[in-house]
Short mmCIF file of N, CA and C in Angstrom, two decimals:
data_model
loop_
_atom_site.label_atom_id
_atom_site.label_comp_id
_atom_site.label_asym_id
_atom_site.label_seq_id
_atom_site.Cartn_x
_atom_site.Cartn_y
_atom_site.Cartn_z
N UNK A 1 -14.18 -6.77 -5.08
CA UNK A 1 -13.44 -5.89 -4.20
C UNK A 1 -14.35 -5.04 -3.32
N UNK A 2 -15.54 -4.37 -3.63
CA UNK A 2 -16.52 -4.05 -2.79
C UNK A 2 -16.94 -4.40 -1.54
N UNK A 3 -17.15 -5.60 -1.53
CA UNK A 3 -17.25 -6.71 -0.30
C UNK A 3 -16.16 -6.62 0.77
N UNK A 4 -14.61 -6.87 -0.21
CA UNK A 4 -13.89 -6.77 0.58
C UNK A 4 -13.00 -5.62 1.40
N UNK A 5 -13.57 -4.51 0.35
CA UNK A 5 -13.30 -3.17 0.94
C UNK A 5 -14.73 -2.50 1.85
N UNK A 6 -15.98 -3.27 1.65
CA UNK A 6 -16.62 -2.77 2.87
C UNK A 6 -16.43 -3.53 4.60
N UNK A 7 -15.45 -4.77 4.48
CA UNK A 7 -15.10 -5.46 5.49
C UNK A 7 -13.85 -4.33 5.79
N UNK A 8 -13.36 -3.94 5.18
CA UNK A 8 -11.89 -3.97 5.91
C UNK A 8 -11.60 -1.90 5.84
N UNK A 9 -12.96 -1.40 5.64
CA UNK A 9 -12.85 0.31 5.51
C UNK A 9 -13.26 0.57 7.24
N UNK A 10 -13.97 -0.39 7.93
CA UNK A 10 -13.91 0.06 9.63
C UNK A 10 -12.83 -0.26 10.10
N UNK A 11 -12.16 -1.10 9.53
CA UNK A 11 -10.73 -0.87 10.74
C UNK A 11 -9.72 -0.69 10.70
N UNK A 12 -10.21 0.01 8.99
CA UNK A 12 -8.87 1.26 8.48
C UNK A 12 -9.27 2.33 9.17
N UNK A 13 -10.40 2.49 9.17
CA UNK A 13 -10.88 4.13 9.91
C UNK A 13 -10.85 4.22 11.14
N UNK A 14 -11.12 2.99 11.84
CA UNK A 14 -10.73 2.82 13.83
C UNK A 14 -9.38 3.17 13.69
N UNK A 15 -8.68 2.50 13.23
CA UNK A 15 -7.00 2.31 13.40
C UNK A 15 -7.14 4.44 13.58
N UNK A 16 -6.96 4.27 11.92
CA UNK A 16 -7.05 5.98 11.84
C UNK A 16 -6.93 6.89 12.60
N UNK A 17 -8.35 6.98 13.05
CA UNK A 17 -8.91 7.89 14.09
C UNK A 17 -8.28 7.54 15.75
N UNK A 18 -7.63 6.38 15.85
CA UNK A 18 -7.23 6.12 17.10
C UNK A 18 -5.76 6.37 17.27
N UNK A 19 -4.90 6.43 16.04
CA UNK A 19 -3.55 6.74 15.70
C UNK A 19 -3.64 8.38 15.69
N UNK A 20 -4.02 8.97 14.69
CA UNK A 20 -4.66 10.34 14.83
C UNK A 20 -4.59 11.04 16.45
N UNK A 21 -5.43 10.54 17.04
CA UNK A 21 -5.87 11.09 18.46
C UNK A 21 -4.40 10.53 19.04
N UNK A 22 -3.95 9.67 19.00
CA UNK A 22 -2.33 9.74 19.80
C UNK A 22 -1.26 10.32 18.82
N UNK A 23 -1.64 10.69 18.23
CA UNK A 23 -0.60 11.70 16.82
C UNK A 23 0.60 10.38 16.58
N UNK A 24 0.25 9.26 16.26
CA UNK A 24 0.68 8.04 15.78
C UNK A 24 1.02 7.56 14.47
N UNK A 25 0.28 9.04 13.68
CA UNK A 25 0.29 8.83 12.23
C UNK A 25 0.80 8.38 11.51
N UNK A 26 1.92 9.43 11.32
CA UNK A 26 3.24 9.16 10.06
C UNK A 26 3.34 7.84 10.26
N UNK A 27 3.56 7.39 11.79
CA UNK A 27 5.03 6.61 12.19
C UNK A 27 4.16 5.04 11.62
N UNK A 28 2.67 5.06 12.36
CA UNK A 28 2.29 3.81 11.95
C UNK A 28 2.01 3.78 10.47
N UNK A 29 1.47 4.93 9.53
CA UNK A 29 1.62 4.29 8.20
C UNK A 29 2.66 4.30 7.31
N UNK A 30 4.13 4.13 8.51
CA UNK A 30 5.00 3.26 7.20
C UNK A 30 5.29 1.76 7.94
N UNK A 31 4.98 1.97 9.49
CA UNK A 31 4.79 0.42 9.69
C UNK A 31 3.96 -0.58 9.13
N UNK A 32 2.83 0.46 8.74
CA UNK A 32 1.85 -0.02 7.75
C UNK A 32 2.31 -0.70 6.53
N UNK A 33 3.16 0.17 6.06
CA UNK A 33 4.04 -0.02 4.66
C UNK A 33 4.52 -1.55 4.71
N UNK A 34 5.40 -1.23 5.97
CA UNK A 34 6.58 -2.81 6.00
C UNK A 34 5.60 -3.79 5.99
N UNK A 35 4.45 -3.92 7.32
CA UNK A 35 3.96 -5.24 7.41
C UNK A 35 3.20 -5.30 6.28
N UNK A 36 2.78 -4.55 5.07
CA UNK A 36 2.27 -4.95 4.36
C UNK A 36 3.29 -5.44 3.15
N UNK A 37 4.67 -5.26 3.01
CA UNK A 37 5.60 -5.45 2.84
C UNK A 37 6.10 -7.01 2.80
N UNK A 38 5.91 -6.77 4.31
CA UNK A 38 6.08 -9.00 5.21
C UNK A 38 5.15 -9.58 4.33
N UNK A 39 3.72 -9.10 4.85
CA UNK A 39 2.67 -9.87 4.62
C UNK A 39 2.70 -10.43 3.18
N UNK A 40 3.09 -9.41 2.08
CA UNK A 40 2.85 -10.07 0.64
C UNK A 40 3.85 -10.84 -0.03
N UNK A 41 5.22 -9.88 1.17
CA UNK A 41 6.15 -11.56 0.90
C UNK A 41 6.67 -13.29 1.31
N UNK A 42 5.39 -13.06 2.05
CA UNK A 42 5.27 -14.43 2.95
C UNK A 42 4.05 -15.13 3.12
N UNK A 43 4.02 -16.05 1.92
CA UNK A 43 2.81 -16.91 1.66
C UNK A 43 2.66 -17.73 3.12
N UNK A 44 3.57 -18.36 3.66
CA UNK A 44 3.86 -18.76 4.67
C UNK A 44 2.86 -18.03 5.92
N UNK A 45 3.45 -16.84 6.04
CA UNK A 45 2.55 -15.84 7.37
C UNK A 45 0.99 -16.26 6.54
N UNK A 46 1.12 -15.39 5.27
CA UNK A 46 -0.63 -15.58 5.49
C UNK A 46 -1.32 -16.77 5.72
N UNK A 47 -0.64 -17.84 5.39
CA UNK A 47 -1.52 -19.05 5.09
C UNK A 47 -1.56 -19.69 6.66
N UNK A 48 -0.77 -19.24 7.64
CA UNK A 48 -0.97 -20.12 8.73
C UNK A 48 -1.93 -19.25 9.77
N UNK A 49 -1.47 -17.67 9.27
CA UNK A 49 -2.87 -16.43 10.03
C UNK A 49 -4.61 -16.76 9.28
N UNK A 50 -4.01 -17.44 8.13
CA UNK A 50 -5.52 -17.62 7.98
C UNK A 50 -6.15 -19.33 8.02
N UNK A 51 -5.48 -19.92 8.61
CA UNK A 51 -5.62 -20.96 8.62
C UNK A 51 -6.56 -21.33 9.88
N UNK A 52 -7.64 -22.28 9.39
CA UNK A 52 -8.73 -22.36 10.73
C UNK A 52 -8.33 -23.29 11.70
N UNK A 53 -7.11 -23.90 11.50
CA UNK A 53 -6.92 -24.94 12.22
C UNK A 53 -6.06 -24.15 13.81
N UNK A 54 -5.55 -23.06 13.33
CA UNK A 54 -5.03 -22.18 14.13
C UNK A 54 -6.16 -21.71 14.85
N UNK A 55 -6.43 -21.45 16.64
CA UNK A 55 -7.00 -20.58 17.22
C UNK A 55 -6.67 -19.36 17.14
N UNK A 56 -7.75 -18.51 17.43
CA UNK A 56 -7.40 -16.88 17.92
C UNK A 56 -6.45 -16.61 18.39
N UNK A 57 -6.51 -17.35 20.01
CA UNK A 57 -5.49 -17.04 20.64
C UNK A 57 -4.16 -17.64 20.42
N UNK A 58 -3.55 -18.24 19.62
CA UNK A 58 -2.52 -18.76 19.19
C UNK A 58 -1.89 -17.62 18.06
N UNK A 59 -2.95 -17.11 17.40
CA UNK A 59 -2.67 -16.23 16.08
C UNK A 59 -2.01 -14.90 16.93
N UNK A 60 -2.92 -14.60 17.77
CA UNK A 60 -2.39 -13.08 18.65
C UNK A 60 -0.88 -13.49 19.27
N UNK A 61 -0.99 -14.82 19.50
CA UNK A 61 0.54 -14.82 20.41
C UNK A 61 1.60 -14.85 19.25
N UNK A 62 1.42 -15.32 18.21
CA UNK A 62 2.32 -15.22 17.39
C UNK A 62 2.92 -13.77 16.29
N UNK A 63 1.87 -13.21 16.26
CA UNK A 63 1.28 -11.64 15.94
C UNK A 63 2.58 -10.97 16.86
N UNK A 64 2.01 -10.91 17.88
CA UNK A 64 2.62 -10.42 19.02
C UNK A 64 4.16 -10.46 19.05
N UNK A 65 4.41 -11.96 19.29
CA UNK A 65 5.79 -11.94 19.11
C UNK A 65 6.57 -11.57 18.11
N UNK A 66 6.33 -11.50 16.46
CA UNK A 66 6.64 -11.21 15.77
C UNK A 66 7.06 -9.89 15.31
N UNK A 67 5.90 -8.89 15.89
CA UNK A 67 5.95 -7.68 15.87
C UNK A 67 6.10 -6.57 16.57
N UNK A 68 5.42 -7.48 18.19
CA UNK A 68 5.26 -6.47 19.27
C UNK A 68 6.53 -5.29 19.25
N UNK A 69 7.85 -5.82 19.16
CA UNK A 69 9.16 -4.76 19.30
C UNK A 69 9.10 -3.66 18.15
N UNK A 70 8.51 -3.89 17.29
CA UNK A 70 7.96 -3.10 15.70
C UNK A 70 7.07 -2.13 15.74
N UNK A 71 6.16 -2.32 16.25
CA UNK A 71 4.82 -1.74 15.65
C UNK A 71 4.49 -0.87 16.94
N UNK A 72 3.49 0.42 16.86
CA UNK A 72 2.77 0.74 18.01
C UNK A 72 1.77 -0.12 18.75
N UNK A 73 1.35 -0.19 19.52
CA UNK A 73 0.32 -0.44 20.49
C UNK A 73 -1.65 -0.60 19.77
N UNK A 74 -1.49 0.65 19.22
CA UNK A 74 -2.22 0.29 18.44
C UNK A 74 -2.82 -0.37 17.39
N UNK A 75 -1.30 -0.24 16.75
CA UNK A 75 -1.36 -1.45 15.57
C UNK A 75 -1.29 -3.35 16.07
N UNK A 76 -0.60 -3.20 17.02
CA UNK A 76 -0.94 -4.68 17.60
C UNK A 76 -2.39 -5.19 18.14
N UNK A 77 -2.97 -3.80 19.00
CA UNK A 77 -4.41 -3.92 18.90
C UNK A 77 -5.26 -4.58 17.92
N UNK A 78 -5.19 -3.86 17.12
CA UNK A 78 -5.72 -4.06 15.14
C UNK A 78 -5.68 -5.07 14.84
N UNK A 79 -3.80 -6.28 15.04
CA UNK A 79 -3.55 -6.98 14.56
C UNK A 79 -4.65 -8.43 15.29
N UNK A 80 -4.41 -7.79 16.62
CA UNK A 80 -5.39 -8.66 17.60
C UNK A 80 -6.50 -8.44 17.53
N UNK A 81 -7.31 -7.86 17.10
CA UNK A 81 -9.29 -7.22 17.41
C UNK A 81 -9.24 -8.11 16.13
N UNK A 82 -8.38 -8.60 15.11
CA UNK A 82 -8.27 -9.16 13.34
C UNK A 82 -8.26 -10.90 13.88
N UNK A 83 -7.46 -10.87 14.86
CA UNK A 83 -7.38 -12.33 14.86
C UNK A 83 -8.27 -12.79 15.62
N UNK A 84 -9.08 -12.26 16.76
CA UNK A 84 -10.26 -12.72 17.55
C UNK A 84 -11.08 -12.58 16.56
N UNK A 85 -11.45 -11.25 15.45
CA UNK A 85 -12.68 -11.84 14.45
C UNK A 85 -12.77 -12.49 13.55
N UNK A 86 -11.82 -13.20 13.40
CA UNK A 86 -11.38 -14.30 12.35
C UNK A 86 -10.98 -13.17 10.97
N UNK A 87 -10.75 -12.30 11.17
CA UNK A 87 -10.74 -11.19 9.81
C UNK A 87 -9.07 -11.02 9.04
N UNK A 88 -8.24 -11.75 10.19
CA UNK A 88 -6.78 -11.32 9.99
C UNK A 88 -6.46 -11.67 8.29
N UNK A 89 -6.94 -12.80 8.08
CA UNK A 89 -6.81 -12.91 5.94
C UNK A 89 -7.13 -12.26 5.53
N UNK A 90 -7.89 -10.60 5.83
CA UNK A 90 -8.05 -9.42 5.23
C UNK A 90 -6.89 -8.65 5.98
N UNK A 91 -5.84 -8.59 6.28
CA UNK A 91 -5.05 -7.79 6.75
C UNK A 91 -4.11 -6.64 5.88
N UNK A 92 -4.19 -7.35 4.53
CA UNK A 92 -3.20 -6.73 3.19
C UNK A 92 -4.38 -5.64 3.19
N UNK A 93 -5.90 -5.81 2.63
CA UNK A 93 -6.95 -5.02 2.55
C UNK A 93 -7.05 -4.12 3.17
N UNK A 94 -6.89 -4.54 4.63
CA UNK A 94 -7.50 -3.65 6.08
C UNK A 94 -6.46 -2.42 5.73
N UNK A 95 -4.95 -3.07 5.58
CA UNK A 95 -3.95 -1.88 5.75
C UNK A 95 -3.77 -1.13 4.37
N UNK A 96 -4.34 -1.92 3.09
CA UNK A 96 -4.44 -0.77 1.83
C UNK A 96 -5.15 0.18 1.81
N UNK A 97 -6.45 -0.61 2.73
CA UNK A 97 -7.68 1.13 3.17
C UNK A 97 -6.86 1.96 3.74
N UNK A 98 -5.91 1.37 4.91
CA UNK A 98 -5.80 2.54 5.60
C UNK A 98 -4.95 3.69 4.60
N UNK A 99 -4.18 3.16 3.79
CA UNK A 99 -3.02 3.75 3.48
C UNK A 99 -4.07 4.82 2.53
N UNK A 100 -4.92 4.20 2.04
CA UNK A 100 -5.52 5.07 1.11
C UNK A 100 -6.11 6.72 1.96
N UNK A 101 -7.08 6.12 3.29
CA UNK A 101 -7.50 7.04 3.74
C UNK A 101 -6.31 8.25 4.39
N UNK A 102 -5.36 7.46 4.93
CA UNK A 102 -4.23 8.24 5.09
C UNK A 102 -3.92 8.98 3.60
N UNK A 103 -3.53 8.48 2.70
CA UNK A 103 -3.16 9.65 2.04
C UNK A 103 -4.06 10.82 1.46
N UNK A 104 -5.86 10.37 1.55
CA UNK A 104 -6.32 11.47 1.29
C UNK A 104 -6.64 12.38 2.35
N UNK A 105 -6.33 12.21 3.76
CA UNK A 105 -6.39 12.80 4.72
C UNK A 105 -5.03 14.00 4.48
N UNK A 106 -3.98 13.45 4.28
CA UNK A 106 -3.18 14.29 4.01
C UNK A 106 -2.83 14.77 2.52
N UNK A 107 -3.39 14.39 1.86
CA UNK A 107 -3.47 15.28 0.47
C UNK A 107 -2.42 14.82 -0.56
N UNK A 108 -2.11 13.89 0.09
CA UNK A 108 -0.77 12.62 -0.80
C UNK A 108 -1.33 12.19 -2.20
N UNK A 109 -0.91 12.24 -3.15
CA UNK A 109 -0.81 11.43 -4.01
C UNK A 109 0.05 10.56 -4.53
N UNK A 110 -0.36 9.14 -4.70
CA UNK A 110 0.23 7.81 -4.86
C UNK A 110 0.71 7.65 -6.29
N UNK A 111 1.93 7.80 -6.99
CA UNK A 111 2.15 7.77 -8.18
C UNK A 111 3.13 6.14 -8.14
N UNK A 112 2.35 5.11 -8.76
CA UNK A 112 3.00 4.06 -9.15
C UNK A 112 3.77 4.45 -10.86
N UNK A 113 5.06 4.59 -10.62
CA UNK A 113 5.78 4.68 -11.85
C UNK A 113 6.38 3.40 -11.91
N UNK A 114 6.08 2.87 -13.50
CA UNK A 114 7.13 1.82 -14.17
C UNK A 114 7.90 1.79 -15.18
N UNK A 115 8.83 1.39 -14.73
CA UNK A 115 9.96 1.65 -15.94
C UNK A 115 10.67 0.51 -16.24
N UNK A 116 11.66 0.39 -17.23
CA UNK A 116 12.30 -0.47 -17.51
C UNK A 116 13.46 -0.49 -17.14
N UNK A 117 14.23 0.34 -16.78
CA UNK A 117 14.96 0.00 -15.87
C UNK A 117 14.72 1.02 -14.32
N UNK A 118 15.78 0.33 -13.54
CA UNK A 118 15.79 1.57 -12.45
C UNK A 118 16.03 2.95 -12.60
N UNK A 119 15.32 3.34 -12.01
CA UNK A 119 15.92 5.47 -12.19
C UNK A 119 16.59 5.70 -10.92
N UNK A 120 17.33 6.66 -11.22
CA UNK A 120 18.35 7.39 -10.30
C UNK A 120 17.43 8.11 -9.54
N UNK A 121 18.46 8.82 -8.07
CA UNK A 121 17.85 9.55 -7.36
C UNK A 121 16.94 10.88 -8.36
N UNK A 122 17.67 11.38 -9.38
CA UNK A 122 17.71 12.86 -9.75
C UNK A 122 16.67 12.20 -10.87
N UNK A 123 16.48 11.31 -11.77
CA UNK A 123 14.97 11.20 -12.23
C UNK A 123 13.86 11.16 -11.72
N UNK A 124 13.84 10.50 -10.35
CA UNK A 124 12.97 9.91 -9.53
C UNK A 124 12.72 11.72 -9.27
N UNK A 125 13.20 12.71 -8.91
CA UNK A 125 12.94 13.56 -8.37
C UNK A 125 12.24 14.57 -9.06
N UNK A 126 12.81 14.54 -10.77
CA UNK A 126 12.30 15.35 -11.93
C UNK A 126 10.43 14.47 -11.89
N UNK A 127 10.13 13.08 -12.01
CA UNK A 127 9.65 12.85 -11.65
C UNK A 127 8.08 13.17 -11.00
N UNK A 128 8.56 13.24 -9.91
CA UNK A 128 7.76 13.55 -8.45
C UNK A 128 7.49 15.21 -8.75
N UNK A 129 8.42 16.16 -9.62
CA UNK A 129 8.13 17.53 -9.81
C UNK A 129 6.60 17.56 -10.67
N UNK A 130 7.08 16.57 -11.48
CA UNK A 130 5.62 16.88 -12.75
C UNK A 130 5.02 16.30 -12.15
N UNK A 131 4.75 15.07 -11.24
CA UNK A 131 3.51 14.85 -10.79
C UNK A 131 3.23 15.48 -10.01
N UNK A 132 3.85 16.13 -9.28
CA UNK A 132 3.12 17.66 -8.52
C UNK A 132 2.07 18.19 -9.33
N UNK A 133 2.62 18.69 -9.92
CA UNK A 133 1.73 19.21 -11.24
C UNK A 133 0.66 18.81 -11.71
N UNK A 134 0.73 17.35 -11.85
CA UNK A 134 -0.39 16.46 -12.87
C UNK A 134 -1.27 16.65 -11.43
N UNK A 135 -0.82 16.10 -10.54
CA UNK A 135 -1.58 16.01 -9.45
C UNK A 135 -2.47 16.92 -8.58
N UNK A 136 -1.86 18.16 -8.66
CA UNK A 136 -2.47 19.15 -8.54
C UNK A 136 -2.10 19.45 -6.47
N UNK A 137 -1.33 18.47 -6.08
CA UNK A 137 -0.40 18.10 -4.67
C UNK A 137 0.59 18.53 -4.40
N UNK A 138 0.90 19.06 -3.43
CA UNK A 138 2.50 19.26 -2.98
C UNK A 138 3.58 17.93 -2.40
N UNK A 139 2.16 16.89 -1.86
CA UNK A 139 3.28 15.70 -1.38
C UNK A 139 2.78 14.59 -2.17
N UNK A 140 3.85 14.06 -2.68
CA UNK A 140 3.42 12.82 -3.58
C UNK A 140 4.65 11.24 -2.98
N UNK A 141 3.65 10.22 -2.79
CA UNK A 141 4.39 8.95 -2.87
C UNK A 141 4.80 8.11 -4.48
N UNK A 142 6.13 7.93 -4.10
CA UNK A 142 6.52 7.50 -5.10
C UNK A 142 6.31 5.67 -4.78
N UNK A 143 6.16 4.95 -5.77
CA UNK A 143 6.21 3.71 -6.26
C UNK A 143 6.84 3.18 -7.07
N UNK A 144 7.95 3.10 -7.20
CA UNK A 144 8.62 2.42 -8.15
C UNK A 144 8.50 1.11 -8.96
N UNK A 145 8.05 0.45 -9.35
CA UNK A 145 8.59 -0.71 -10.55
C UNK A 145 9.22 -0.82 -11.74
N UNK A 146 10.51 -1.98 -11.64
CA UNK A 146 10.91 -2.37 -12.96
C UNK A 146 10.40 -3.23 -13.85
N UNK A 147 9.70 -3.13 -15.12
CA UNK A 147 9.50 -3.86 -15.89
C UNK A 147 9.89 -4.14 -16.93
N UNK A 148 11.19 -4.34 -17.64
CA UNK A 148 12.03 -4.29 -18.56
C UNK A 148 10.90 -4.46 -19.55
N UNK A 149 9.71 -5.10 -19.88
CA UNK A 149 8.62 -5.60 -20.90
C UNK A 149 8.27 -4.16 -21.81
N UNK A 150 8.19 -2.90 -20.60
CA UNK A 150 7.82 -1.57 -21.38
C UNK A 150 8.57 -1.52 -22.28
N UNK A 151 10.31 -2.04 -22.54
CA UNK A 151 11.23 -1.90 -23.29
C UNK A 151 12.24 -0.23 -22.88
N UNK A 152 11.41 0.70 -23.02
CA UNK A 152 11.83 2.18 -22.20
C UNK A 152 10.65 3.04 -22.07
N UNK A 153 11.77 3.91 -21.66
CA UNK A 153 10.72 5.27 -21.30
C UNK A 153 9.54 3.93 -19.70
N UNK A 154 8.44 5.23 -19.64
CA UNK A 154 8.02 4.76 -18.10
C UNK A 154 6.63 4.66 -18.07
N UNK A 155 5.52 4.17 -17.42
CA UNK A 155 4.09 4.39 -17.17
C UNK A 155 4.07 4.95 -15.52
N UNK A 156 3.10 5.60 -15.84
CA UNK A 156 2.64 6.28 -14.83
C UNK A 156 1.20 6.58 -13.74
N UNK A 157 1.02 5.97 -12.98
CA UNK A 157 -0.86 5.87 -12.81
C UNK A 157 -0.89 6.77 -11.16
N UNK A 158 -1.11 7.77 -11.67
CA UNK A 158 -1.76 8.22 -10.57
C UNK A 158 -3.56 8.24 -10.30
N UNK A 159 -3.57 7.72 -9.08
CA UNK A 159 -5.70 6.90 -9.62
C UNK A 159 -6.06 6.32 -10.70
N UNK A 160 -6.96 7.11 -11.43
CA UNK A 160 -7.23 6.56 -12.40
C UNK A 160 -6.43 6.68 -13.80
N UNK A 161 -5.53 8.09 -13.57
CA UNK A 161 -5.18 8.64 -14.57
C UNK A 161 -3.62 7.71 -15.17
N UNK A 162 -3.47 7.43 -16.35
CA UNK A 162 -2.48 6.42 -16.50
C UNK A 162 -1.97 7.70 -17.82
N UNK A 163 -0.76 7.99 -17.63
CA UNK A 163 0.29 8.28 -18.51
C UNK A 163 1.37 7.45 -19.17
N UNK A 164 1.31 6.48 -20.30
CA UNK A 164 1.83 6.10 -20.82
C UNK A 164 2.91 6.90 -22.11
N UNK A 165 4.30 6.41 -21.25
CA UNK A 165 5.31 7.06 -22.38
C UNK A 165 6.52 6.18 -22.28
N UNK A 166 6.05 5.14 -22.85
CA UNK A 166 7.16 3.89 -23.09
C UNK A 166 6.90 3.57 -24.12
N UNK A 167 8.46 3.14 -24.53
CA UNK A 167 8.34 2.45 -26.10
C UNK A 167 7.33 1.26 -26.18
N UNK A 168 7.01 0.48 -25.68
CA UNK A 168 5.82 -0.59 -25.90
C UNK A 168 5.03 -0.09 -26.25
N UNK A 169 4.58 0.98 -25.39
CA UNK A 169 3.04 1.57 -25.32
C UNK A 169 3.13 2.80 -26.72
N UNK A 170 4.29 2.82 -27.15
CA UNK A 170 4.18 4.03 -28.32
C UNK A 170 3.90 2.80 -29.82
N UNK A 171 4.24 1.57 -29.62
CA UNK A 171 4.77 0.26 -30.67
C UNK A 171 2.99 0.12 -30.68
N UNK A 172 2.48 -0.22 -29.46
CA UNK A 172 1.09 -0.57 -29.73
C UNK A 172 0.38 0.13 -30.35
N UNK A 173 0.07 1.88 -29.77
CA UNK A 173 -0.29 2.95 -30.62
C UNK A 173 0.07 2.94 -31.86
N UNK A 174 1.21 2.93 -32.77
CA UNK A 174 1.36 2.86 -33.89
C UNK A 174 0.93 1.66 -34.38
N UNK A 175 0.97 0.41 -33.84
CA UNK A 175 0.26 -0.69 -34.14
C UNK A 175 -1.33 -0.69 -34.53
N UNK A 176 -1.74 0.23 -33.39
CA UNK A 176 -3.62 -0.30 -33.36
C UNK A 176 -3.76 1.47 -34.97
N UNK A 177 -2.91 2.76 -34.65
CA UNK A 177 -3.17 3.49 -36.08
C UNK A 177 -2.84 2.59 -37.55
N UNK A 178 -1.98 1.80 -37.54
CA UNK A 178 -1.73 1.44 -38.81
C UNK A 178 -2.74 0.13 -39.50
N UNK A 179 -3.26 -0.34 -38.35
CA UNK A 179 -4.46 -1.58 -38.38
C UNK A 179 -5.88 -0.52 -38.77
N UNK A 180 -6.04 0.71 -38.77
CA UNK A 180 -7.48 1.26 -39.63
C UNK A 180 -7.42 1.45 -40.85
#
């Protein structure tokens, strides 16, 4: 991942700094969101954007059409400066840097919560209170996943920090104490 986060941290930080200076922010990193959204649900898009049999200029026209009515100006830029350097198969990368640098620019913290089933508005919100807290943030992104496997209760990873309080994860704990 090194490699591929030192390819794809310049044109999270161009984008950035060029969205920034047109106060483009918010708006492009949730466009950010969606096309990264498209992108991971369409083996299809990636495999023909990264496909060498495709030219540059074929990739931008299709880029283009796809999105141009979507996205800012800038971000089509991006999408295009990606497909002239043959870089566009880092595009999921390019736009996870950005999202990252975006949120420490603004002081966001990213809480991927999983649970076993869905939560309501009013958990989701109790939630987002304590990770205020844990986080030590006033604005936090939420992430949702269902994984019925936890069985209940939820995991929690903000960075590095992982809060486990699901029945699986309490079954294993009593598992790995009763195995000494």
């Amino acid at each position: 991942m090194p490699l591929l986060n030192s390819i794809a941290t310049p044109y999270a930080e161009a984008l950035l700094q060029v969205i920034e200076a047109r106060g483009e922010t918010e708006q492009t990193a949730e466009q950010a969101k969606a096309v990264l959204k498209i992108w991971e649900s369409s083996p299809e898009l990636r495999s023909a954007m990264s496909s060498p049999v495709l030219e540059p200029e074929a990739k931008k026209a299709a880029l283009v059409k796809l999105f141009s009515d979507q996205l800012s100006q800038a971000f089509i830029n991006l999408l295009k400066l990606l497909a002239d350097r043959q870089r566009i198969s880092v595009l999921d990368a390019v736009l996870l840097r950005f999202l990252e640098l975006y949120r420490e620019n603004r002081n966001i913290a990213l809480a991927k919560v999983t649970s076993a089933v869905p939560l309501n508005k009013e958990q989701e919100d109790i939630l987002v209170q304590k990770i205020r807290s844990i986080a030590g943030t006033e604005r936090v992104e939420l992430q949702v996943l269902v994984d019925p496997l936890i069985i209940g209760g939820f995991i929690i990873n903000i960075g590095s920090q992982v809060i486990d309080a699901s029945l699986a994860g309490q079954v294993r704990r009593l598992g790995l104490a009763l195995a000494k």
